[in-house]
Amino acid sequence: MPSRIWVPPAPYDLARTLRVLRRGREDPACRHEPNGTWWRISRTPVGPVTLQISDRSDTLAGRLITGSAWGPGADWALAQLPALLGADDQPRAFLPRHGVVAAAHRKNEGLRLARTELVMESLIPSVLEQRITTGSAHYAWRRLLTQYGDKPPGPAPEGMRVPPAAATWRRVPSWEWHRAGVDRSRAAAILRACAYAPRLEEAASMALPEAMARLQFIPGIGPWTAAETLQRTLGAPDALTLGDLHLPVQICYALTGARRGTDEQMLHLLEPYAGQRHRAARLILLAGRLPNRRAHRAPHSRIAHL
């Protein structure tokens, strides 16, 4: 069992850094245990891997993050471990321009932007989250992985699964998408993406503008889905989510007190954070200064009952 130790910067928040990679508390590919241990199951370019991430303190060495890996992708995952944990992120380059942002930045100094360097792993669940509630999307992800994912290598907790390969996703029959609550348009977008999976994975080594363009080449993948994917794949601090129902309202309320907001207004308010707009938006959400919800939530996906 190969392993690797990484010494994090101070301050450092492991849970807040990795939390965005988990699609719900019962995600079959990412689990956070009560003792602080993280488990990630991935399909790397060289094969599946089970990655265990533990946070511990050493009397002499100080705080240490230990990664242990099993499976064909173990060496790849351990080589990429520091990037996954946010070692390449540069939060000190961020300069708050608003009081609420400055306060959130101080309170969350340990936040780093994780970088998985895996595109399809984040793209497929992001497509599932289009236009529906988060809970419905997490249900679909959990059901499909449980049914079509592979058993992970090593001592992964019971119920965890390796996300299916592109070829396996393409063999999921239409009625199983339906039973998972995934409508035809989202299923079609995933199938089209899987047909071009090798080309889409190349986006992991591209600059953000080129990566955004590469993903949006696929019909059904727009700016919202591309940004949600690349926030995780690249750890991109400027991958601001556009086209979201609630985010512009939340940003505008936090920075101006206005209870309405559009993408254009959000972009104007975040203009001083050019190059760091995703980080700014994430800090604003962490600040918790959010309006009472007035817009209707996206409907729960009930198509499986039709």
PDB file of C-alpha atoms in Angstrom:
ATOM      1  CA  MET A   1       0.000   0.000   0.000  1.00  0.00           C
ATOM      2  CA  PRO A   2       1.779   3.169  -1.159  1.00  0.00           C
ATOM      3  CA  SER A   3       1.313   6.317   0.886  1.00  0.00           C
ATOM      4  CA  ARG A   4       2.435   9.944   0.962  1.00  0.00           C
ATOM      5  CA  ILE A   5       2.655  12.637   3.608  1.00  0.00           C
ATOM      6  CA  TRP A   6       1.945  16.287   2.866  1.00  0.00           C
ATOM      7  CA  VAL A   7       2.614  19.115   5.285  1.00  0.00           C
ATOM      8  CA  PRO A   8      -0.202  21.668   4.861  1.00  0.00           C
ATOM      9  CA  PRO A   9       0.238  25.413   5.166  1.00  0.00           C
ATOM     10  CA  ALA A  10      -1.043  27.147   8.265  1.00  0.00           C
ATOM     11  CA  PRO A  11      -3.891  27.749   8.581  1.00  0.00           C
ATOM     12  CA  TYR A  12      -5.459  24.882   6.625  1.00  0.00           C
ATOM     13  CA  ASP A  13      -9.026  23.496   6.623  1.00  0.00           C
ATOM     14  CA  LEU A  14      -9.109  19.994   5.134  1.00  0.00           C
ATOM     15  CA  ALA A  15     -12.866  19.492   5.458  1.00  0.00           C
ATOM     16  CA  ARG A  16     -13.813  22.796   3.849  1.00  0.00           C
ATOM     17  CA  THR A  17     -11.306  22.201   1.043  1.00  0.00           C
ATOM     18  CA  LEU A  18     -12.620  18.748   0.122  1.00  0.00           C
ATOM     19  CA  ARG A  19     -16.317  19.256   0.878  1.00  0.00           C
ATOM     20  CA  VAL A  20     -17.150  20.512  -2.620  1.00  0.00           C
ATOM     21  CA  LEU A  21     -16.053  17.149  -4.052  1.00  0.00           C
ATOM     22  CA  ARG A  22     -18.733  15.229  -2.145  1.00  0.00           C
ATOM     23  CA  ARG A  23     -22.142  14.954  -3.828  1.00  0.00           C
ATOM     24  CA  GLY A  24     -24.264  14.520  -0.734  1.00  0.00           C
ATOM     25  CA  ARG A  25     -23.644  12.711   2.537  1.00  0.00           C
ATOM     26  CA  GLU A  26     -24.157   9.305   0.908  1.00  0.00           C
ATOM     27  CA  ASP A  27     -21.984   9.870  -2.153  1.00  0.00           C
ATOM     28  CA  PRO A  28     -20.656   6.428  -3.177  1.00  0.00           C
ATOM     29  CA  ALA A  29     -17.431   8.004  -4.494  1.00  0.00           C
ATOM     30  CA  CYS A  30     -16.561  10.404  -1.665  1.00  0.00           C
ATOM     31  CA  ARG A  31     -17.084   9.902   2.050  1.00  0.00           C
ATOM     32  CA  HIS A  32     -16.199  11.919   5.149  1.00  0.00           C
ATOM     33  CA  GLU A  33     -16.114   9.881   8.338  1.00  0.00           C
ATOM     34  CA  PRO A  34     -16.822  11.245  11.837  1.00  0.00           C
ATOM     35  CA  ASN A  35     -13.139  10.848  12.802  1.00  0.00           C
ATOM     36  CA  GLY A  36     -12.145  13.258  10.024  1.00  0.00           C
ATOM     37  CA  THR A  37     -10.916  10.649   7.530  1.00  0.00           C
ATOM     38  CA  TRP A  38     -11.815  11.185   3.882  1.00  0.00           C
ATOM     39  CA  TRP A  39     -12.274   8.406   1.314  1.00  0.00           C
ATOM     40  CA  ARG A  40     -12.236   9.167  -2.405  1.00  0.00           C
ATOM     41  CA  ILE A  41     -12.884   6.615  -5.128  1.00  0.00           C
ATOM     42  CA  SER A  42     -11.789   7.757  -8.581  1.00  0.00           C
ATOM     43  CA  ARG A  43     -11.191   6.448 -12.066  1.00  0.00           C
ATOM     44  CA  THR A  44      -7.777   7.877 -12.926  1.00  0.00           C
ATOM     45  CA  PRO A  45      -6.128   7.836 -16.370  1.00  0.00           C
ATOM     46  CA  VAL A  46      -4.343   4.618 -15.354  1.00  0.00           C
ATOM     47  CA  GLY A  47      -7.188   2.882 -13.541  1.00  0.00           C
ATOM     48  CA  PRO A  48      -9.364   2.912 -10.415  1.00  0.00           C
ATOM     49  CA  VAL A  49      -8.049   4.049  -7.055  1.00  0.00           C
ATOM     50  CA  THR A  50      -9.201   4.137  -3.473  1.00  0.00           C
ATOM     51  CA  LEU A  51      -7.649   7.094  -1.667  1.00  0.00           C
ATOM     52  CA  GLN A  52      -7.756   7.495   2.110  1.00  0.00           C
ATOM     53  CA  ILE A  53      -6.850  10.945   3.451  1.00  0.00           C
ATOM     54  CA  SER A  54      -6.108  11.348   7.158  1.00  0.00           C
ATOM     55  CA  ASP A  55      -5.332  14.489   9.126  1.00  0.00           C
ATOM     56  CA  ARG A  56      -3.089  14.047  12.154  1.00  0.00           C
ATOM     57  CA  SER A  57      -0.633  15.920  14.302  1.00  0.00           C
ATOM     58  CA  ASP A  58       2.918  14.880  15.093  1.00  0.00           C
ATOM     59  CA  THR A  59       4.715  16.172  18.162  1.00  0.00           C
ATOM     60  CA  LEU A  60       7.889  16.930  16.221  1.00  0.00           C
ATOM     61  CA  ALA A  61       6.717  17.477  12.640  1.00  0.00           C
ATOM     62  CA  GLY A  62       3.488  19.314  13.421  1.00  0.00           C
ATOM     63  CA  ARG A  63       0.360  18.793  11.369  1.00  0.00           C
ATOM     64  CA  LEU A  64       0.540  16.139   8.660  1.00  0.00           C
ATOM     65  CA  ILE A  65      -1.915  15.023   5.976  1.00  0.00           C
ATOM     66  CA  THR A  66      -1.422  11.366   5.037  1.00  0.00           C
ATOM     67  CA  GLY A  67      -2.708   9.844   1.819  1.00  0.00           C
ATOM     68  CA  SER A  68      -2.855   6.066   1.373  1.00  0.00           C
ATOM     69  CA  ALA A  69      -3.924   4.532  -1.923  1.00  0.00           C
ATOM     70  CA  TRP A  70      -4.918   1.179  -3.363  1.00  0.00           C
ATOM     71  CA  GLY A  71      -5.459   0.024  -6.919  1.00  0.00           C
ATOM     72  CA  PRO A  72      -3.934   0.617 -10.369  1.00  0.00           C
ATOM     73  CA  GLY A  73      -4.304   4.392  -9.986  1.00  0.00           C
ATOM     74  CA  ALA A  74      -2.527   4.570  -6.622  1.00  0.00           C
ATOM     75  CA  ASP A  75       0.722   6.125  -7.843  1.00  0.00           C
ATOM     76  CA  TRP A  76      -1.149   8.646 -10.003  1.00  0.00           C
ATOM     77  CA  ALA A  77      -3.408   9.673  -7.113  1.00  0.00           C
ATOM     78  CA  LEU A  78      -0.528  10.096  -4.666  1.00  0.00           C
ATOM     79  CA  ALA A  79       1.507  12.117  -7.166  1.00  0.00           C
ATOM     80  CA  GLN A  80      -1.498  14.414  -7.525  1.00  0.00           C
ATOM     81  CA  LEU A  81      -2.337  14.484  -3.784  1.00  0.00           C
ATOM     82  CA  PRO A  82      -0.924  17.963  -2.959  1.00  0.00           C
ATOM     83  CA  ALA A  83      -2.845  19.526  -5.859  1.00  0.00           C
ATOM     84  CA  LEU A  84      -6.008  17.747  -4.738  1.00  0.00           C
ATOM     85  CA  LEU A  85      -5.543  19.235  -1.267  1.00  0.00           C
ATOM     86  CA  GLY A  86      -5.041  22.743  -2.642  1.00  0.00           C
ATOM     87  CA  ALA A  87      -1.250  23.036  -2.593  1.00  0.00           C
ATOM     88  CA  ASP A  88      -1.279  24.907  -5.918  1.00  0.00           C
ATOM     89  CA  ASP A  89      -3.933  27.368  -4.790  1.00  0.00           C
ATOM     90  CA  GLN A  90      -2.821  30.913  -3.994  1.00  0.00           C
ATOM     91  CA  PRO A  91      -5.341  32.426  -1.551  1.00  0.00           C
ATOM     92  CA  ARG A  92      -2.836  35.115  -0.534  1.00  0.00           C
ATOM     93  CA  ALA A  93      -3.276  36.615  -4.006  1.00  0.00           C
ATOM     94  CA  PHE A  94      -6.870  37.415  -3.089  1.00  0.00           C
ATOM     95  CA  LEU A  95      -7.567  41.009  -2.027  1.00  0.00           C
ATOM     96  CA  PRO A  96     -10.997  41.601  -0.435  1.00  0.00           C
ATOM     97  CA  ARG A  97     -12.789  44.740  -1.616  1.00  0.00           C
ATOM     98  CA  HIS A  98     -15.890  44.549   0.581  1.00  0.00           C
ATOM     99  CA  GLY A  99     -16.302  44.274   4.326  1.00  0.00           C
ATOM    100  CA  VAL A 100     -18.386  41.094   4.161  1.00  0.00           C
ATOM    101  CA  VAL A 101     -15.811  39.463   1.905  1.00  0.00           C
ATOM    102  CA  ALA A 102     -12.908  40.530   4.124  1.00  0.00           C
ATOM    103  CA  ALA A 103     -14.628  39.101   7.199  1.00  0.00           C
ATOM    104  CA  ALA A 104     -15.324  35.797   5.443  1.00  0.00           C
ATOM    105  CA  HIS A 105     -11.748  35.665   4.159  1.00  0.00           C
ATOM    106  CA  ARG A 106     -10.373  36.069   7.694  1.00  0.00           C
ATOM    107  CA  LYS A 107     -12.776  33.484   9.088  1.00  0.00           C
ATOM    108  CA  ASN A 108     -11.950  30.946   6.372  1.00  0.00           C
ATOM    109  CA  GLU A 109      -8.211  31.453   6.018  1.00  0.00           C
ATOM    110  CA  GLY A 110      -7.713  27.696   5.817  1.00  0.00           C
ATOM    111  CA  LEU A 111      -9.836  27.277   2.696  1.00  0.00           C
ATOM    112  CA  ARG A 112      -7.991  26.034  -0.389  1.00  0.00           C
ATOM    113  CA  LEU A 113      -9.434  25.247  -3.827  1.00  0.00           C
ATOM    114  CA  ALA A 114      -9.066  21.536  -4.529  1.00  0.00           C
ATOM    115  CA  ARG A 115      -7.835  20.395  -7.950  1.00  0.00           C
ATOM    116  CA  THR A 116      -8.787  16.848  -9.026  1.00  0.00           C
ATOM    117  CA  GLU A 117      -7.391  16.961 -12.596  1.00  0.00           C
ATOM    118  CA  LEU A 118     -10.278  14.664 -13.578  1.00  0.00           C
ATOM    119  CA  VAL A 119     -12.946  16.119 -15.866  1.00  0.00           C
ATOM    120  CA  MET A 120     -15.614  13.439 -16.286  1.00  0.00           C
ATOM    121  CA  GLU A 121     -15.659  12.756 -12.546  1.00  0.00           C
ATOM    122  CA  SER A 122     -17.044  16.270 -11.969  1.00  0.00           C
ATOM    123  CA  LEU A 123     -18.807  16.815 -15.293  1.00  0.00           C
ATOM    124  CA  ILE A 124     -21.360  14.014 -15.019  1.00  0.00           C
ATOM    125  CA  PRO A 125     -22.703  14.935 -11.559  1.00  0.00           C
ATOM    126  CA  SER A 126     -22.727  18.585 -12.622  1.00  0.00           C
ATOM    127  CA  VAL A 127     -24.961  17.706 -15.579  1.00  0.00           C
ATOM    128  CA  LEU A 128     -27.206  15.757 -13.205  1.00  0.00           C
ATOM    129  CA  GLU A 129     -27.573  18.948 -11.107  1.00  0.00           C
ATOM    130  CA  GLN A 130     -28.906  21.021 -14.005  1.00  0.00           C
ATOM    131  CA  ARG A 131     -32.312  22.606 -13.333  1.00  0.00           C
ATOM    132  CA  ILE A 132     -33.357  20.376 -10.413  1.00  0.00           C
ATOM    133  CA  THR A 133     -32.915  20.292  -6.655  1.00  0.00           C
ATOM    134  CA  THR A 134     -29.582  19.244  -5.229  1.00  0.00           C
ATOM    135  CA  GLY A 135     -31.245  16.384  -3.366  1.00  0.00           C
ATOM    136  CA  SER A 136     -32.721  14.954  -6.569  1.00  0.00           C
ATOM    137  CA  ALA A 137     -29.353  15.183  -8.322  1.00  0.00           C
ATOM    138  CA  HIS A 138     -27.572  13.488  -5.433  1.00  0.00           C
ATOM    139  CA  TYR A 139     -30.148  10.701  -5.502  1.00  0.00           C
ATOM    140  CA  ALA A 140     -29.565  10.132  -9.227  1.00  0.00           C
ATOM    141  CA  TRP A 141     -25.775  10.100  -8.773  1.00  0.00           C
ATOM    142  CA  ARG A 142     -26.018   7.675  -5.859  1.00  0.00           C
ATOM    143  CA  ARG A 143     -28.422   5.319  -7.624  1.00  0.00           C
ATOM    144  CA  LEU A 144     -26.490   5.215 -10.900  1.00  0.00           C
ATOM    145  CA  LEU A 145     -23.102   4.704  -9.230  1.00  0.00           C
ATOM    146  CA  THR A 146     -24.453   1.993  -6.959  1.00  0.00           C
ATOM    147  CA  GLN A 147     -25.885   0.164  -9.954  1.00  0.00           C
ATOM    148  CA  TYR A 148     -23.189   0.724 -12.583  1.00  0.00           C
ATOM    149  CA  GLY A 149     -20.038   1.613 -10.656  1.00  0.00           C
ATOM    150  CA  ASP A 150     -17.322  -0.950  -9.969  1.00  0.00           C
ATOM    151  CA  LYS A 151     -16.319  -2.250  -6.577  1.00  0.00           C
ATOM    152  CA  PRO A 152     -13.311  -0.169  -5.448  1.00  0.00           C
ATOM    153  CA  PRO A 153      -9.897  -1.633  -4.731  1.00  0.00           C
ATOM    154  CA  GLY A 154      -8.562  -1.901  -1.198  1.00  0.00           C
ATOM    155  CA  PRO A 155     -10.404  -1.403   2.092  1.00  0.00           C
ATOM    156  CA  ALA A 156     -12.963   1.165   0.974  1.00  0.00           C
ATOM    157  CA  PRO A 157     -16.036   1.493   3.220  1.00  0.00           C
ATOM    158  CA  GLU A 158     -19.043  -0.618   2.326  1.00  0.00           C
ATOM    159  CA  GLY A 159     -21.211   0.832  -0.415  1.00  0.00           C
ATOM    160  CA  MET A 160     -18.546   2.911  -2.137  1.00  0.00           C
ATOM    161  CA  ARG A 161     -18.129   2.572  -5.893  1.00  0.00           C
ATOM    162  CA  VAL A 162     -15.742   3.549  -8.682  1.00  0.00           C
ATOM    163  CA  PRO A 163     -17.550   5.942 -11.073  1.00  0.00           C
ATOM    164  CA  PRO A 164     -18.339   4.131 -14.332  1.00  0.00           C
ATOM    165  CA  ALA A 165     -16.087   4.454 -17.345  1.00  0.00           C
ATOM    166  CA  ALA A 166     -17.416   6.437 -20.296  1.00  0.00           C
ATOM    167  CA  ALA A 167     -18.221   3.221 -22.168  1.00  0.00           C
ATOM    168  CA  THR A 168     -20.311   1.987 -19.230  1.00  0.00           C
ATOM    169  CA  TRP A 169     -22.266   5.256 -18.984  1.00  0.00           C
ATOM    170  CA  ARG A 170     -23.110   4.889 -22.669  1.00  0.00           C
ATOM    171  CA  ARG A 171     -24.614   1.450 -22.026  1.00  0.00           C
ATOM    172  CA  VAL A 172     -27.047   2.649 -19.331  1.00  0.00           C
ATOM    173  CA  PRO A 173     -30.511   1.936 -20.783  1.00  0.00           C
ATOM    174  CA  SER A 174     -33.028   4.738 -21.123  1.00  0.00           C
ATOM    175  CA  TRP A 175     -35.359   3.297 -18.480  1.00  0.00           C
ATOM    176  CA  GLU A 176     -32.590   3.344 -15.850  1.00  0.00           C
ATOM    177  CA  TRP A 177     -31.998   7.056 -16.441  1.00  0.00           C
ATOM    178  CA  HIS A 178     -35.760   7.452 -16.049  1.00  0.00           C
ATOM    179  CA  ARG A 179     -35.828   5.462 -12.795  1.00  0.00           C
ATOM    180  CA  ALA A 180     -33.009   7.620 -11.429  1.00  0.00           C
ATOM    181  CA  GLY A 181     -35.076  10.730 -12.160  1.00  0.00           C
ATOM    182  CA  VAL A 182     -32.866  11.928 -15.016  1.00  0.00           C
ATOM    183  CA  ASP A 183     -34.786  13.472 -17.910  1.00  0.00           C
ATOM    184  CA  ARG A 184     -33.957  12.860 -21.539  1.00  0.00           C
ATOM    185  CA  SER A 185     -32.050  16.118 -22.101  1.00  0.00           C
ATOM    186  CA  ARG A 186     -29.627  15.594 -19.191  1.00  0.00           C
ATOM    187  CA  ALA A 187     -29.107  11.927 -20.087  1.00  0.00           C
ATOM    188  CA  ALA A 188     -28.419  12.898 -23.700  1.00  0.00           C
ATOM    189  CA  ALA A 189     -25.867  15.521 -22.622  1.00  0.00           C
ATOM    190  CA  ILE A 190     -24.033  12.929 -20.514  1.00  0.00           C
ATOM    191  CA  LEU A 191     -24.025  10.407 -23.365  1.00  0.00           C
ATOM    192  CA  ARG A 192     -22.685  13.004 -25.810  1.00  0.00           C
ATOM    193  CA  ALA A 193     -19.956  13.965 -23.329  1.00  0.00           C
ATOM    194  CA  CYS A 194     -18.984  10.317 -22.872  1.00  0.00           C
ATOM    195  CA  ALA A 195     -18.578   9.957 -26.643  1.00  0.00           C
ATOM    196  CA  TYR A 196     -15.878  12.656 -26.454  1.00  0.00           C
ATOM    197  CA  ALA A 197     -14.501  11.782 -23.008  1.00  0.00           C
ATOM    198  CA  PRO A 198     -10.795  11.634 -24.017  1.00  0.00           C
ATOM    199  CA  ARG A 199     -10.990  15.085 -25.616  1.00  0.00           C
ATOM    200  CA  LEU A 200     -12.841  16.510 -22.623  1.00  0.00           C
ATOM    201  CA  GLU A 201     -10.274  15.093 -20.202  1.00  0.00           C
ATOM    202  CA  GLU A 202      -7.658  17.174 -22.029  1.00  0.00           C
ATOM    203  CA  ALA A 203      -9.291  20.230 -20.439  1.00  0.00           C
ATOM    204  CA  ALA A 204      -7.579  19.259 -17.156  1.00  0.00           C
ATOM    205  CA  SER A 205      -4.312  20.599 -18.568  1.00  0.00           C
ATOM    206  CA  MET A 206      -5.739  23.723 -20.238  1.00  0.00           C
ATOM    207  CA  ALA A 207      -6.048  27.311 -19.098  1.00  0.00           C
ATOM    208  CA  LEU A 208      -9.533  28.212 -17.888  1.00  0.00           C
ATOM    209  CA  PRO A 209     -10.823  29.989 -21.049  1.00  0.00           C
ATOM    210  CA  GLU A 210      -9.739  27.130 -23.310  1.00  0.00           C
ATOM    211  CA  ALA A 211     -11.110  24.529 -20.892  1.00  0.00           C
ATOM    212  CA  MET A 212     -14.476  26.331 -20.725  1.00  0.00           C
ATOM    213  CA  ALA A 213     -14.650  26.372 -24.520  1.00  0.00           C
ATOM    214  CA  ARG A 214     -13.706  22.697 -24.783  1.00  0.00           C
ATOM    215  CA  LEU A 215     -16.488  21.582 -22.429  1.00  0.00           C
ATOM    216  CA  GLN A 216     -19.107  23.818 -24.039  1.00  0.00           C
ATOM    217  CA  PHE A 217     -18.390  22.209 -27.402  1.00  0.00           C
ATOM    218  CA  ILE A 218     -20.808  19.491 -26.226  1.00  0.00           C
ATOM    219  CA  PRO A 219     -24.508  20.381 -26.691  1.00  0.00           C
ATOM    220  CA  GLY A 220     -26.196  20.424 -23.310  1.00  0.00           C
ATOM    221  CA  ILE A 221     -23.098  21.683 -21.495  1.00  0.00           C
ATOM    222  CA  GLY A 222     -23.282  25.427 -21.027  1.00  0.00           C
ATOM    223  CA  PRO A 223     -21.451  27.991 -18.890  1.00  0.00           C
ATOM    224  CA  TRP A 224     -23.110  26.807 -15.653  1.00  0.00           C
ATOM    225  CA  THR A 225     -22.063  23.172 -16.041  1.00  0.00           C
ATOM    226  CA  ALA A 226     -18.614  24.007 -17.391  1.00  0.00           C
ATOM    227  CA  ALA A 227     -17.844  26.334 -14.466  1.00  0.00           C
ATOM    228  CA  GLU A 228     -19.135  23.866 -11.858  1.00  0.00           C
ATOM    229  CA  THR A 229     -16.894  21.191 -13.400  1.00  0.00           C
ATOM    230  CA  LEU A 230     -13.744  23.273 -13.719  1.00  0.00           C
ATOM    231  CA  GLN A 231     -14.020  24.709 -10.219  1.00  0.00           C
ATOM    232  CA  ARG A 232     -13.179  21.167  -9.108  1.00  0.00           C
ATOM    233  CA  THR A 233     -11.073  19.866 -11.994  1.00  0.00           C
ATOM    234  CA  LEU A 234      -8.744  22.875 -12.176  1.00  0.00           C
ATOM    235  CA  GLY A 235      -9.284  24.441  -8.765  1.00  0.00           C
ATOM    236  CA  ALA A 236      -9.962  27.527 -10.878  1.00  0.00           C
ATOM    237  CA  PRO A 237     -10.407  30.651  -8.707  1.00  0.00           C
ATOM    238  CA  ASP A 238     -12.087  32.589 -11.539  1.00  0.00           C
ATOM    239  CA  ALA A 239     -14.560  29.901 -12.682  1.00  0.00           C
ATOM    240  CA  LEU A 240     -17.634  31.873 -11.649  1.00  0.00           C
ATOM    241  CA  THR A 241     -20.953  30.042 -12.040  1.00  0.00           C
ATOM    242  CA  LEU A 242     -23.273  31.855 -14.468  1.00  0.00           C
ATOM    243  CA  GLY A 243     -26.878  30.979 -15.186  1.00  0.00           C
ATOM    244  CA  ASP A 244     -27.671  29.949 -11.614  1.00  0.00           C
ATOM    245  CA  LEU A 245     -31.133  30.653 -10.227  1.00  0.00           C
ATOM    246  CA  HIS A 246     -29.983  31.819  -6.784  1.00  0.00           C
ATOM    247  CA  LEU A 247     -26.302  32.865  -6.919  1.00  0.00           C
ATOM    248  CA  PRO A 248     -26.779  36.365  -8.452  1.00  0.00           C
ATOM    249  CA  VAL A 249     -29.457  37.161  -5.867  1.00  0.00           C
ATOM    250  CA  GLN A 250     -27.222  35.953  -3.036  1.00  0.00           C
ATOM    251  CA  ILE A 251     -24.207  37.934  -4.263  1.00  0.00           C
ATOM    252  CA  CYS A 252     -26.186  41.110  -4.873  1.00  0.00           C
ATOM    253  CA  TYR A 253     -27.877  40.895  -1.479  1.00  0.00           C
ATOM    254  CA  ALA A 254     -24.605  40.292   0.373  1.00  0.00           C
ATOM    255  CA  LEU A 255     -22.824  43.207  -1.315  1.00  0.00           C
ATOM    256  CA  THR A 256     -25.640  45.742  -1.764  1.00  0.00           C
ATOM    257  CA  GLY A 257     -28.665  44.612   0.243  1.00  0.00           C
ATOM    258  CA  ALA A 258     -30.770  44.359  -2.928  1.00  0.00           C
ATOM    259  CA  ARG A 259     -33.132  41.400  -2.991  1.00  0.00           C
ATOM    260  CA  ARG A 260     -32.940  40.924  -6.737  1.00  0.00           C
ATOM    261  CA  GLY A 261     -29.963  40.236  -8.924  1.00  0.00           C
ATOM    262  CA  THR A 262     -28.947  39.140 -12.405  1.00  0.00           C
ATOM    263  CA  ASP A 263     -25.803  37.643 -13.840  1.00  0.00           C
ATOM    264  CA  GLU A 264     -24.928  41.037 -15.307  1.00  0.00           C
ATOM    265  CA  GLN A 265     -25.255  42.751 -11.924  1.00  0.00           C
ATOM    266  CA  MET A 266     -23.253  39.992 -10.242  1.00  0.00           C
ATOM    267  CA  LEU A 267     -20.476  40.305 -12.824  1.00  0.00           C
ATOM    268  CA  HIS A 268     -20.378  44.065 -12.273  1.00  0.00           C
ATOM    269  CA  LEU A 269     -20.135  43.691  -8.492  1.00  0.00           C
ATOM    270  CA  LEU A 270     -17.412  41.049  -8.764  1.00  0.00           C
ATOM    271  CA  GLU A 271     -15.404  42.979 -11.357  1.00  0.00           C
ATOM    272  CA  PRO A 272     -12.829  44.054  -8.713  1.00  0.00           C
ATOM    273  CA  TYR A 273     -12.140  40.350  -8.144  1.00  0.00           C
ATOM    274  CA  ALA A 274     -11.226  39.566 -11.752  1.00  0.00           C
ATOM    275  CA  GLY A 275      -9.163  36.387 -11.718  1.00  0.00           C
ATOM    276  CA  GLN A 276     -10.639  35.423  -8.322  1.00  0.00           C
ATOM    277  CA  ARG A 277     -14.396  35.694  -8.861  1.00  0.00           C
ATOM    278  CA  HIS A 278     -15.221  32.104  -7.931  1.00  0.00           C
ATOM    279  CA  ARG A 279     -13.261  32.444  -4.696  1.00  0.00           C
ATOM    280  CA  ALA A 280     -15.039  35.712  -3.917  1.00  0.00           C
ATOM    281  CA  ALA A 281     -18.445  34.139  -4.544  1.00  0.00           C
ATOM    282  CA  ARG A 282     -17.607  31.138  -2.402  1.00  0.00           C
ATOM    283  CA  LEU A 283     -16.481  33.337   0.473  1.00  0.00           C
ATOM    284  CA  ILE A 284     -19.672  35.383   0.202  1.00  0.00           C
ATOM    285  CA  LEU A 285     -21.748  32.195   0.492  1.00  0.00           C
ATOM    286  CA  LEU A 286     -19.670  31.075   3.472  1.00  0.00           C
ATOM    287  CA  ALA A 287     -20.329  34.440   5.117  1.00  0.00           C
ATOM    288  CA  GLY A 288     -23.966  33.427   5.421  1.00  0.00           C
ATOM    289  CA  ARG A 289     -25.401  36.885   4.651  1.00  0.00           C
ATOM    290  CA  LEU A 290     -28.115  35.538   2.391  1.00  0.00           C
ATOM    291  CA  PRO A 291     -31.661  36.749   1.656  1.00  0.00           C
ATOM    292  CA  ASN A 292     -34.756  34.834   2.597  1.00  0.00           C
ATOM    293  CA  ARG A 293     -35.596  32.579  -0.318  1.00  0.00           C
ATOM    294  CA  ARG A 294     -38.414  34.068  -2.403  1.00  0.00           C
ATOM    295  CA  ALA A 295     -37.941  32.309  -5.706  1.00  0.00           C
ATOM    296  CA  HIS A 296     -39.417  28.861  -6.046  1.00  0.00           C
ATOM    297  CA  ARG A 297     -36.988  26.022  -5.674  1.00  0.00           C
ATOM    298  CA  ALA A 298     -36.318  23.903  -8.719  1.00  0.00           C
ATOM    299  CA  PRO A 299     -38.846  21.073  -8.781  1.00  0.00           C
ATOM    300  CA  HIS A 300     -37.999  17.684  -7.344  1.00  0.00           C
ATOM    301  CA  SER A 301     -37.407  15.201 -10.125  1.00  0.00           C
ATOM    302  CA  ARG A 302     -40.401  12.841 -10.100  1.00  0.00           C
ATOM    303  CA  ILE A 303     -40.216  11.465 -13.631  1.00  0.00           C
ATOM    304  CA  ALA A 304     -39.507   7.947 -12.350  1.00  0.00           C
ATOM    305  CA  HIS A 305     -43.142   7.796 -11.186  1.00  0.00           C
ATOM    306  CA  LEU A 306     -44.559   8.726 -14.586  1.00  0.00           C
TER     307      LEU A 306
END
